[in-house]
Amino acid sequence: MTTNDIPANPSVLNTTVLSNFAYIDQLWVVAGLSGICTVPVVREELEHGVDGHSYLQPALDILDDGIPVATISDTVANREAVVGDHLDPGEAQAFAVADAHDGRLLTDDGDARSFAKEQGVTVVGSVGVLLAAIDAGKIDEPTADEWLSAWINEIGYYVPYRNISEYL
């Protein structure tokens, strides 16, 4: 994916959201989002994490064909370097692509979410993706609750509410 191939208003995945959906083996949900893409550093983070977390392998496998990986332009690299003091590498690169292309950042990382919001970049987390899937008729509330429970109870995902209905 080159800079010209990056969709208008992309939805740029960070490792946190991608790994949550990989954990429940439901990557089709994020792959089906409008304008979805990710960045090279997210691929690197997944490659480093797969040895200890085998559920990440399908996330690696879906990159390129199901979820495009953006090529980083000089403009994005410069923005990434500037924000690198505030964010981890994956968040910095994903933020830089979202910011440069008037997109949204898909992350659950609290610092990245706060920083992106301060910079005027729209942020969506795993719960927001669940809500979008419900709105689009792709999943129902009980399914979203089941997935949310798996994240909370099995991998220590923190959210203020345990039931999806509390977000509606």
Backbone as JSON Lines, residues from 0, in Angstrom:
{"i":0,"aa":"M","n":[0.86,-1.17,0.0],"ca":[0.0,0.0,0.0],"c":[0.91,1.23,0.0]}
{"i":1,"aa":"T","n":[0.77,2.08,-1.0],"ca":[1.55,3.3,-1.05],"c":[0.73,4.44,-0.47]}
{"i":2,"aa":"T","n":[1.37,5.59,-0.32],"ca":[0.67,6.75,0.21],"c":[-0.58,7.06,-0.6]}
{"i":3,"aa":"N","n":[-0.47,6.9,-1.91],"ca":[-1.64,7.17,-2.76],"c":[-2.72,6.12,-2.59]}
{"i":4,"aa":"D","n":[-2.36,4.94,-2.09],"ca":[-3.33,3.87,-1.88],"c":[-4.03,3.95,-0.54]}
{"i":5,"aa":"I","n":[-3.51,4.76,0.38],"ca":[-4.14,4.88,1.69],"c":[-5.53,5.47,1.48]}
{"i":6,"aa":"P","n":[-6.53,4.8,2.0],"ca":[-7.89,5.29,1.77],"c":[-8.1,6.67,2.38]}
{"i":7,"aa":"A","n":[-9.02,7.4,1.78],"ca":[-9.4,8.68,2.38],"c":[-10.0,8.38,3.75]}
{"i":8,"aa":"N","n":[-9.66,9.19,4.71],"ca":[-10.17,9.02,6.08],"c":[-9.98,7.59,6.57]}
{"i":9,"aa":"P","n":[-8.74,7.1,6.6],"ca":[-8.5,5.7,6.97],"c":[-8.81,5.42,8.44]}
{"i":10,"aa":"S","n":[-9.11,4.18,8.71],"ca":[-9.21,3.65,10.08],"c":[-7.92,2.9,10.32]}
{"i":11,"aa":"V","n":[-7.03,3.48,11.12],"ca":[-5.67,2.96,11.26],"c":[-5.56,2.14,12.54]}
{"i":12,"aa":"L","n":[-5.35,0.84,12.38],"ca":[-5.29,-0.09,13.5],"c":[-3.96,-0.04,14.24]}
{"i":13,"aa":"N","n":[-4.05,-0.01,15.54],"ca":[-2.91,-0.21,16.41],"c":[-2.95,-1.66,16.88]}
{"i":14,"aa":"T","n":[-1.89,-2.12,17.47],"ca":[-1.79,-3.51,17.91],"c":[-2.86,-3.89,18.93]}
{"i":15,"aa":"T","n":[-3.25,-2.97,19.81],"ca":[-4.17,-3.32,20.89],"c":[-5.51,-3.81,20.37]}
{"i":16,"aa":"V","n":[-6.12,-3.07,19.46],"ca":[-7.43,-3.46,18.93],"c":[-7.28,-4.73,18.08]}
{"i":17,"aa":"L","n":[-6.26,-4.78,17.27],"ca":[-6.03,-5.94,16.42],"c":[-5.83,-7.2,17.26]}
{"i":18,"aa":"S","n":[-5.06,-7.1,18.32],"ca":[-4.81,-8.28,19.15],"c":[-6.07,-8.71,19.92]}
{"i":19,"aa":"N","n":[-6.9,-7.77,20.33],"ca":[-8.15,-8.15,21.0],"c":[-9.04,-8.99,20.09]}
{"i":20,"aa":"F","n":[-9.18,-8.57,18.85],"ca":[-10.03,-9.31,17.93],"c":[-9.36,-10.62,17.49]}
{"i":21,"aa":"A","n":[-8.04,-10.64,17.46],"ca":[-7.33,-11.9,17.2],"c":[-7.57,-12.89,18.34]}
{"i":22,"aa":"Y","n":[-7.58,-12.39,19.56],"ca":[-7.76,-13.25,20.73],"c":[-9.09,-14.02,20.67]}
{"i":23,"aa":"I","n":[-10.13,-13.35,20.21],"ca":[-11.44,-14.01,20.13],"c":[-11.69,-14.62,18.75]}
{"i":24,"aa":"D","n":[-10.66,-14.62,17.91],"ca":[-10.72,-15.21,16.58],"c":[-11.84,-14.6,15.73]}
{"i":25,"aa":"Q","n":[-11.92,-13.27,15.78],"ca":[-12.96,-12.55,15.04],"c":[-12.35,-11.39,14.24]}
{"i":26,"aa":"L","n":[-11.25,-11.64,13.58],"ca":[-10.56,-10.59,12.82],"c":[-11.4,-10.04,11.67]}
{"i":27,"aa":"W","n":[-12.39,-10.8,11.22],"ca":[-13.26,-10.34,10.13],"c":[-13.95,-9.03,10.51]}
{"i":28,"aa":"V","n":[-14.16,-8.82,11.8],"ca":[-14.85,-7.6,12.23],"c":[-14.01,-6.37,11.9]}
{"i":29,"aa":"V","n":[-12.73,-6.39,12.26],"ca":[-11.88,-5.22,11.97],"c":[-11.51,-5.17,10.5]}
{"i":30,"aa":"A","n":[-11.33,-6.33,9.87],"ca":[-10.99,-6.34,8.45],"c":[-12.1,-5.73,7.6]}
{"i":31,"aa":"G","n":[-13.32,-5.8,8.09],"ca":[-14.47,-5.27,7.35],"c":[-14.76,-3.8,7.57]}
{"i":32,"aa":"L","n":[-13.97,-3.14,8.41],"ca":[-14.22,-1.72,8.66],"c":[-13.84,-0.88,7.45]}
{"i":33,"aa":"S","n":[-14.57,0.17,7.23],"ca":[-14.32,1.07,6.11],"c":[-12.95,1.73,6.24]}
{"i":34,"aa":"G","n":[-12.18,1.67,5.18],"ca":[-10.89,2.34,5.15],"c":[-9.84,1.73,6.06]}
{"i":35,"aa":"I","n":[-9.99,0.47,6.41],"ca":[-9.08,-0.15,7.37],"c":[-7.67,-0.31,6.8]}
{"i":36,"aa":"C","n":[-6.7,-0.05,7.65],"ca":[-5.31,-0.32,7.34],"c":[-4.53,-0.33,8.65]}
{"i":37,"aa":"T","n":[-3.29,-0.73,8.58],"ca":[-2.41,-0.66,9.73],"c":[-1.05,-0.19,9.25]}
{"i":38,"aa":"V","n":[-0.05,-0.27,10.11],"ca":[1.26,0.3,9.8],"c":[2.35,-0.75,10.01]}
{"i":39,"aa":"P","n":[3.53,-0.55,9.42],"ca":[4.61,-1.53,9.54],"c":[5.02,-1.86,10.98]}
{"i":40,"aa":"V","n":[5.02,-0.89,11.86],"ca":[5.43,-1.16,13.24],"c":[4.46,-2.12,13.93]}
{"i":41,"aa":"V","n":[3.19,-2.05,13.59],"ca":[2.21,-2.99,14.15],"c":[2.57,-4.41,13.71]}
{"i":42,"aa":"R","n":[2.94,-4.57,12.44],"ca":[3.38,-5.89,11.97],"c":[4.57,-6.37,12.81]}
{"i":43,"aa":"E","n":[5.54,-5.5,13.04],"ca":[6.72,-5.86,13.83],"c":[6.32,-6.25,15.25]}
{"i":44,"aa":"E","n":[5.41,-5.5,15.86],"ca":[4.96,-5.84,17.21],"c":[4.29,-7.2,17.26]}
{"i":45,"aa":"L","n":[3.48,-7.5,16.25],"ca":[2.83,-8.81,16.18],"c":[3.87,-9.92,16.0]}
{"i":46,"aa":"E","n":[4.85,-9.68,15.14],"ca":[5.9,-10.68,14.92],"c":[6.66,-10.98,16.21]}
{"i":47,"aa":"H","n":[6.92,-9.94,17.0],"ca":[7.63,-10.14,18.27],"c":[6.74,-10.81,19.32]}
{"i":48,"aa":"G","n":[5.45,-10.61,19.24],"ca":[4.54,-11.14,20.25],"c":[4.02,-12.53,19.99]}
{"i":49,"aa":"V","n":[4.12,-13.01,18.74],"ca":[3.48,-14.27,18.37],"c":[4.09,-15.47,19.09]}
{"i":50,"aa":"D","n":[5.37,-15.42,19.43],"ca":[5.99,-16.56,20.12],"c":[5.33,-16.84,21.46]}
{"i":51,"aa":"G","n":[5.03,-15.81,22.21],"ca":[4.39,-15.98,23.51],"c":[2.88,-15.98,23.47]}
{"i":52,"aa":"H","n":[2.33,-15.56,22.34],"ca":[0.87,-15.43,22.22],"c":[0.47,-15.95,20.83]}
{"i":53,"aa":"S","n":[0.29,-17.24,20.72],"ca":[0.04,-17.85,19.41],"c":[-1.24,-17.35,18.74]}
{"i":54,"aa":"Y","n":[-2.18,-16.8,19.53],"ca":[-3.41,-16.27,18.93],"c":[-3.14,-15.07,18.02]}
{"i":55,"aa":"L","n":[-1.93,-14.52,18.08],"ca":[-1.6,-13.38,17.21],"c":[-1.25,-13.81,15.78]}
{"i":56,"aa":"Q","n":[-0.96,-15.1,15.57],"ca":[-0.58,-15.56,14.22],"c":[-1.64,-15.22,13.17]}
{"i":57,"aa":"P","n":[-2.93,-15.46,13.44],"ca":[-3.93,-15.09,12.43],"c":[-3.94,-13.58,12.12]}
{"i":58,"aa":"A","n":[-3.6,-12.76,13.11],"ca":[-3.52,-11.32,12.86],"c":[-2.38,-11.02,11.89]}
{"i":59,"aa":"L","n":[-1.26,-11.7,12.06],"ca":[-0.15,-11.54,11.1],"c":[-0.56,-12.03,9.72]}
{"i":60,"aa":"D","n":[-1.26,-13.15,9.69],"ca":[-1.65,-13.76,8.41],"c":[-2.63,-12.9,7.62]}
{"i":61,"aa":"I","n":[-3.45,-12.12,8.3],"ca":[-4.46,-11.32,7.6],"c":[-3.89,-10.0,7.06]}
{"i":62,"aa":"L","n":[-2.69,-9.63,7.53],"ca":[-2.1,-8.38,7.06],"c":[-1.78,-8.48,5.58]}
{"i":63,"aa":"D","n":[-1.86,-7.37,4.91],"ca":[-1.66,-7.2,3.47],"c":[-2.92,-7.54,2.69]}
{"i":64,"aa":"D","n":[-3.39,-8.79,2.72],"ca":[-4.56,-9.16,1.92],"c":[-5.86,-8.7,2.56]}
{"i":65,"aa":"G","n":[-6.06,-8.97,3.85],"ca":[-7.31,-8.59,4.52],"c":[-7.24,-7.23,5.16]}
{"i":66,"aa":"I","n":[-6.08,-6.89,5.68],"ca":[-5.87,-5.58,6.3],"c":[-4.59,-5.01,5.7]}
{"i":67,"aa":"P","n":[-4.7,-4.02,4.83],"ca":[-3.52,-3.45,4.18],"c":[-2.57,-2.79,5.19]}
{"i":68,"aa":"V","n":[-1.28,-2.89,4.88],"ca":[-0.25,-2.23,5.69],"c":[0.24,-1.02,4.89]}
{"i":69,"aa":"A","n":[0.05,0.16,5.46],"ca":[0.39,1.41,4.77],"c":[1.9,1.56,4.59]}
{"i":70,"aa":"T","n":[2.3,2.09,3.47],"ca":[3.67,2.51,3.25],"c":[3.83,3.88,3.89]}
{"i":71,"aa":"I","n":[4.9,4.07,4.63],"ca":[5.09,5.31,5.38],"c":[5.8,6.35,4.52]}
{"i":72,"aa":"S","n":[5.12,7.45,4.27],"ca":[5.69,8.55,3.48],"c":[6.64,9.37,4.35]}
{"i":73,"aa":"D","n":[7.42,10.23,3.72],"ca":[8.32,11.11,4.47],"c":[7.53,12.01,5.42]}
{"i":74,"aa":"T","n":[6.38,12.49,4.96],"ca":[5.55,13.36,5.8],"c":[5.09,12.62,7.05]}
{"i":75,"aa":"V","n":[4.64,11.39,6.88],"ca":[4.2,10.59,8.02],"c":[5.38,10.27,8.92]}
{"i":76,"aa":"A","n":[6.53,9.92,8.34],"ca":[7.71,9.6,9.14],"c":[8.15,10.8,9.98]}
{"i":77,"aa":"N","n":[8.06,11.99,9.4],"ca":[8.42,13.21,10.15],"c":[7.45,13.42,11.31]}
{"i":78,"aa":"R","n":[6.17,13.24,11.06],"ca":[5.17,13.4,12.13],"c":[5.36,12.33,13.2]}
{"i":79,"aa":"E","n":[5.68,11.11,12.77],"ca":[5.93,10.01,13.7],"c":[7.12,10.35,14.61]}
{"i":80,"aa":"A","n":[8.17,10.92,14.04],"ca":[9.35,11.28,14.82],"c":[9.01,12.32,15.89]}
{"i":81,"aa":"V","n":[8.15,13.26,15.53],"ca":[7.76,14.32,16.46],"c":[6.94,13.75,17.62]}
{"i":82,"aa":"V","n":[6.03,12.85,17.33],"ca":[5.15,12.32,18.38],"c":[5.78,11.13,19.11]}
{"i":83,"aa":"G","n":[6.91,10.65,18.62],"ca":[7.57,9.51,19.23],"c":[7.98,9.75,20.67]}
{"i":84,"aa":"D","n":[8.12,11.0,21.07],"ca":[8.44,11.32,22.46],"c":[7.24,11.1,23.37]}
{"i":85,"aa":"H","n":[6.05,11.09,22.79],"ca":[4.82,10.98,23.57],"c":[4.19,9.59,23.53]}
{"i":86,"aa":"L","n":[4.49,8.82,22.49],"ca":[3.82,7.55,22.27],"c":[4.82,6.43,21.99]}
{"i":87,"aa":"D","n":[4.39,5.2,22.23],"ca":[5.19,4.04,21.85],"c":[5.25,3.96,20.33]}
{"i":88,"aa":"P","n":[6.21,3.2,19.77],"ca":[6.39,3.19,18.3],"c":[5.14,2.84,17.49]}
{"i":89,"aa":"G","n":[4.41,1.81,17.88],"ca":[3.21,1.44,17.12],"c":[2.15,2.51,17.15]}
{"i":90,"aa":"E","n":[1.93,3.06,18.34],"ca":[0.94,4.13,18.47],"c":[1.38,5.37,17.7]}
{"i":91,"aa":"A","n":[2.67,5.68,17.75],"ca":[3.19,6.88,17.07],"c":[2.99,6.76,15.56]}
{"i":92,"aa":"Q","n":[3.32,5.61,15.0],"ca":[3.2,5.44,13.55],"c":[1.73,5.41,13.12]}
{"i":93,"aa":"A","n":[0.89,4.69,13.87],"ca":[-0.53,4.64,13.53],"c":[-1.16,6.03,13.66]}
{"i":94,"aa":"F","n":[-0.81,6.75,14.73],"ca":[-1.31,8.11,14.9],"c":[-0.89,8.98,13.72]}
{"i":95,"aa":"A","n":[0.38,8.89,13.34],"ca":[0.9,9.75,12.27],"c":[0.16,9.52,10.95]}
{"i":96,"aa":"V","n":[-0.16,8.27,10.63],"ca":[-0.92,7.99,9.41],"c":[-2.34,8.55,9.53]}
{"i":97,"aa":"A","n":[-2.99,8.29,10.67],"ca":[-4.35,8.8,10.86],"c":[-4.37,10.33,10.77]}
{"i":98,"aa":"D","n":[-3.41,10.97,11.41],"ca":[-3.34,12.42,11.43],"c":[-3.09,12.99,10.03]}
{"i":99,"aa":"A","n":[-2.15,12.4,9.31],"ca":[-1.78,12.92,7.98],"c":[-2.88,12.72,6.95]}
{"i":100,"aa":"H","n":[-3.75,11.74,7.17],"ca":[-4.76,11.41,6.17],"c":[-6.19,11.63,6.67]}
{"i":101,"aa":"D","n":[-6.33,12.47,7.68],"ca":[-7.64,12.82,8.23],"c":[-8.44,11.56,8.56]}
{"i":102,"aa":"G","n":[-7.76,10.63,9.22],"ca":[-8.4,9.38,9.57],"c":[-8.69,9.27,11.05]}
{"i":103,"aa":"R","n":[-8.95,8.05,11.47],"ca":[-9.19,7.8,12.88],"c":[-8.21,6.73,13.35]}
{"i":104,"aa":"L","n":[-7.84,6.84,14.6],"ca":[-6.9,5.91,15.22],"c":[-7.69,4.86,15.99]}
{"i":105,"aa":"L","n":[-7.43,3.6,15.72],"ca":[-8.08,2.5,16.44],"c":[-7.09,1.95,17.46]}
{"i":106,"aa":"T","n":[-7.3,2.33,18.71],"ca":[-6.41,1.9,19.79],"c":[-7.15,1.86,21.11]}
{"i":107,"aa":"D","n":[-6.66,1.02,22.01],"ca":[-7.16,0.98,23.37],"c":[-6.15,1.56,24.35]}
{"i":108,"aa":"D","n":[-4.99,1.94,23.86],"ca":[-3.95,2.48,24.72],"c":[-4.37,3.86,25.26]}
{"i":109,"aa":"G","n":[-4.43,3.97,26.58],"ca":[-4.92,5.2,27.2],"c":[-4.13,6.43,26.85]}
{"i":110,"aa":"D","n":[-2.81,6.34,26.87],"ca":[-1.98,7.5,26.54],"c":[-2.16,7.91,25.09]}
{"i":111,"aa":"A","n":[-2.2,6.92,24.2],"ca":[-2.39,7.22,22.78],"c":[-3.75,7.84,22.53]}
{"i":112,"aa":"R","n":[-4.77,7.34,23.21],"ca":[-6.12,7.88,23.05],"c":[-6.15,9.35,23.49]}
{"i":113,"aa":"S","n":[-5.59,9.63,24.66],"ca":[-5.58,11.0,25.18],"c":[-4.82,11.92,24.24]}
{"i":114,"aa":"F","n":[-3.64,11.49,23.82],"ca":[-2.81,12.32,22.94],"c":[-3.53,12.59,21.62]}
{"i":115,"aa":"A","n":[-4.08,11.56,21.01],"ca":[-4.77,11.73,19.72],"c":[-5.94,12.69,19.86]}
{"i":116,"aa":"K","n":[-6.72,12.55,20.92],"ca":[-7.85,13.46,21.13],"c":[-7.38,14.89,21.29]}
{"i":117,"aa":"E","n":[-6.28,15.09,22.03],"ca":[-5.72,16.45,22.19],"c":[-5.31,17.03,20.84]}
{"i":118,"aa":"Q","n":[-4.88,16.17,19.93],"ca":[-4.42,16.61,18.61],"c":[-5.56,16.7,17.59]}
{"i":119,"aa":"G","n":[-6.77,16.37,18.02],"ca":[-7.93,16.47,17.13],"c":[-8.14,15.26,16.24]}
{"i":120,"aa":"V","n":[-7.52,14.13,16.57],"ca":[-7.7,12.91,15.78],"c":[-8.77,12.06,16.47]}
{"i":121,"aa":"T","n":[-9.71,11.58,15.69],"ca":[-10.77,10.72,16.2],"c":[-10.18,9.4,16.66]}
{"i":122,"aa":"V","n":[-10.65,8.91,17.79],"ca":[-10.15,7.66,18.36],"c":[-11.32,6.69,18.56]}
{"i":123,"aa":"V","n":[-11.09,5.44,18.2],"ca":[-12.06,4.38,18.41],"c":[-11.31,3.2,19.01]}
{"i":124,"aa":"G","n":[-11.88,2.6,20.04],"ca":[-11.27,1.44,20.66],"c":[-12.02,0.17,20.32]}
{"i":125,"aa":"S","n":[-11.64,-0.9,20.99],"ca":[-12.28,-2.2,20.73],"c":[-13.78,-2.16,21.0]}
{"i":126,"aa":"V","n":[-14.19,-1.47,22.06],"ca":[-15.63,-1.37,22.35],"c":[-16.33,-0.59,21.24]}
{"i":127,"aa":"G","n":[-15.71,0.46,20.75],"ca":[-16.28,1.22,19.64],"c":[-16.45,0.38,18.39]}
{"i":128,"aa":"V","n":[-15.49,-0.51,18.16],"ca":[-15.61,-1.42,17.01],"c":[-16.78,-2.38,17.23]}
{"i":129,"aa":"L","n":[-16.94,-2.88,18.45],"ca":[-18.1,-3.73,18.74],"c":[-19.4,-2.98,18.49]}
{"i":130,"aa":"L","n":[-19.47,-1.74,18.95],"ca":[-20.68,-0.94,18.76],"c":[-20.97,-0.7,17.27]}
{"i":131,"aa":"A","n":[-19.92,-0.45,16.5],"ca":[-20.09,-0.25,15.06],"c":[-20.6,-1.54,14.4]}
{"i":132,"aa":"A","n":[-20.09,-2.68,14.86],"ca":[-20.54,-3.96,14.3],"c":[-22.0,-4.23,14.63]}
{"i":133,"aa":"I","n":[-22.42,-3.84,15.83],"ca":[-23.84,-3.97,16.2],"c":[-24.68,-3.06,15.31]}
{"i":134,"aa":"D","n":[-24.27,-1.79,15.19],"ca":[-25.01,-0.83,14.37],"c":[-25.14,-1.28,12.93]}
{"i":135,"aa":"A","n":[-24.1,-1.94,12.42],"ca":[-24.11,-2.41,11.03],"c":[-24.86,-3.73,10.86]}
{"i":136,"aa":"G","n":[-25.34,-4.29,11.97],"ca":[-26.07,-5.55,11.91],"c":[-25.18,-6.76,11.71]}
{"i":137,"aa":"K","n":[-23.89,-6.62,11.96],"ca":[-22.96,-7.74,11.77],"c":[-22.92,-8.68,12.97]}
{"i":138,"aa":"I","n":[-23.17,-8.13,14.16],"ca":[-23.25,-8.95,15.37],"c":[-24.4,-8.42,16.22]}
{"i":139,"aa":"D","n":[-24.84,-9.22,17.17],"ca":[-25.88,-8.76,18.09],"c":[-25.27,-8.45,19.46]}
{"i":140,"aa":"E","n":[-26.07,-7.86,20.33],"ca":[-25.57,-7.48,21.65],"c":[-25.07,-8.66,22.47]}
{"i":141,"aa":"P","n":[-25.77,-9.79,22.5],"ca":[-25.24,-10.93,23.27],"c":[-23.85,-11.38,22.79]}
{"i":142,"aa":"T","n":[-23.63,-11.34,21.49],"ca":[-22.32,-11.71,20.96],"c":[-21.26,-10.7,21.41]}
{"i":143,"aa":"A","n":[-21.6,-9.42,21.33],"ca":[-20.66,-8.38,21.79],"c":[-20.35,-8.55,23.28]}
{"i":144,"aa":"D","n":[-21.37,-8.86,24.06],"ca":[-21.16,-9.09,25.5],"c":[-20.23,-10.29,25.73]}
{"i":145,"aa":"E","n":[-20.42,-11.33,24.97],"ca":[-19.58,-12.53,25.1],"c":[-18.12,-12.18,24.8]}
{"i":146,"aa":"W","n":[-17.89,-11.45,23.72],"ca":[-16.53,-11.08,23.35],"c":[-15.91,-10.14,24.37]}
{"i":147,"aa":"L","n":[-16.7,-9.16,24.82],"ca":[-16.21,-8.22,25.82],"c":[-15.85,-8.97,27.11]}
{"i":148,"aa":"S","n":[-16.68,-9.91,27.52],"ca":[-16.4,-10.72,28.71],"c":[-15.11,-11.51,28.56]}
{"i":149,"aa":"A","n":[-14.88,-12.06,27.38],"ca":[-13.64,-12.81,27.14],"c":[-12.43,-11.91,27.32]}
{"i":150,"aa":"W","n":[-12.49,-10.7,26.77],"ca":[-11.37,-9.77,26.92],"c":[-11.15,-9.42,28.39]}
{"i":151,"aa":"I","n":[-12.23,-9.13,29.1],"ca":[-12.12,-8.72,30.5],"c":[-11.62,-9.87,31.38]}
{"i":152,"aa":"N","n":[-12.24,-11.02,31.25],"ca":[-11.96,-12.13,32.15],"c":[-10.71,-12.93,31.79]}
{"i":153,"aa":"E","n":[-10.35,-12.94,30.52],"ca":[-9.25,-13.81,30.1],"c":[-7.95,-13.08,29.82]}
{"i":154,"aa":"I","n":[-8.02,-11.83,29.38],"ca":[-6.76,-11.12,29.09],"c":[-6.61,-9.83,29.86]}
{"i":155,"aa":"G","n":[-7.51,-9.57,30.8],"ca":[-7.35,-8.42,31.68],"c":[-7.66,-7.08,31.03]}
{"i":156,"aa":"Y","n":[-8.51,-7.09,30.03],"ca":[-8.92,-5.85,29.35],"c":[-9.71,-5.0,30.34]}
{"i":157,"aa":"Y","n":[-9.37,-3.73,30.43],"ca":[-10.07,-2.85,31.36],"c":[-10.98,-1.9,30.6]}
{"i":158,"aa":"V","n":[-12.22,-1.87,31.0],"ca":[-13.21,-0.91,30.5],"c":[-14.1,-0.52,31.66]}
{"i":159,"aa":"P","n":[-14.72,0.65,31.59],"ca":[-15.56,1.08,32.71],"c":[-16.83,0.26,32.89]}
{"i":160,"aa":"Y","n":[-17.35,-0.33,31.8],"ca":[-18.58,-1.1,31.88],"c":[-18.35,-2.51,31.35]}
{"i":161,"aa":"R","n":[-18.99,-3.48,31.99],"ca":[-18.81,-4.89,31.62],"c":[-19.84,-5.38,30.61]}
{"i":162,"aa":"N","n":[-20.87,-4.6,30.36],"ca":[-21.93,-4.99,29.42],"c":[-22.03,-3.97,28.3]}
{"i":163,"aa":"I","n":[-22.16,-4.47,27.08],"ca":[-22.2,-3.59,25.92],"c":[-23.4,-2.64,25.96]}
{"i":164,"aa":"S","n":[-24.49,-3.09,26.58],"ca":[-25.69,-2.26,26.64],"c":[-25.43,-0.95,27.4]}
{"i":165,"aa":"E","n":[-24.46,-0.95,28.28],"ca":[-24.15,0.26,29.04],"c":[-23.45,1.32,28.18]}
{"i":166,"aa":"Y","n":[-23.0,0.94,27.0],"ca":[-22.36,1.87,26.07],"c":[-23.34,2.43,25.04]}
{"i":167,"aa":"L","n":[-24.49,1.78,24.93],"ca":[-25.45,2.17,23.89],"c":[-26.23,3.43,24.28]}
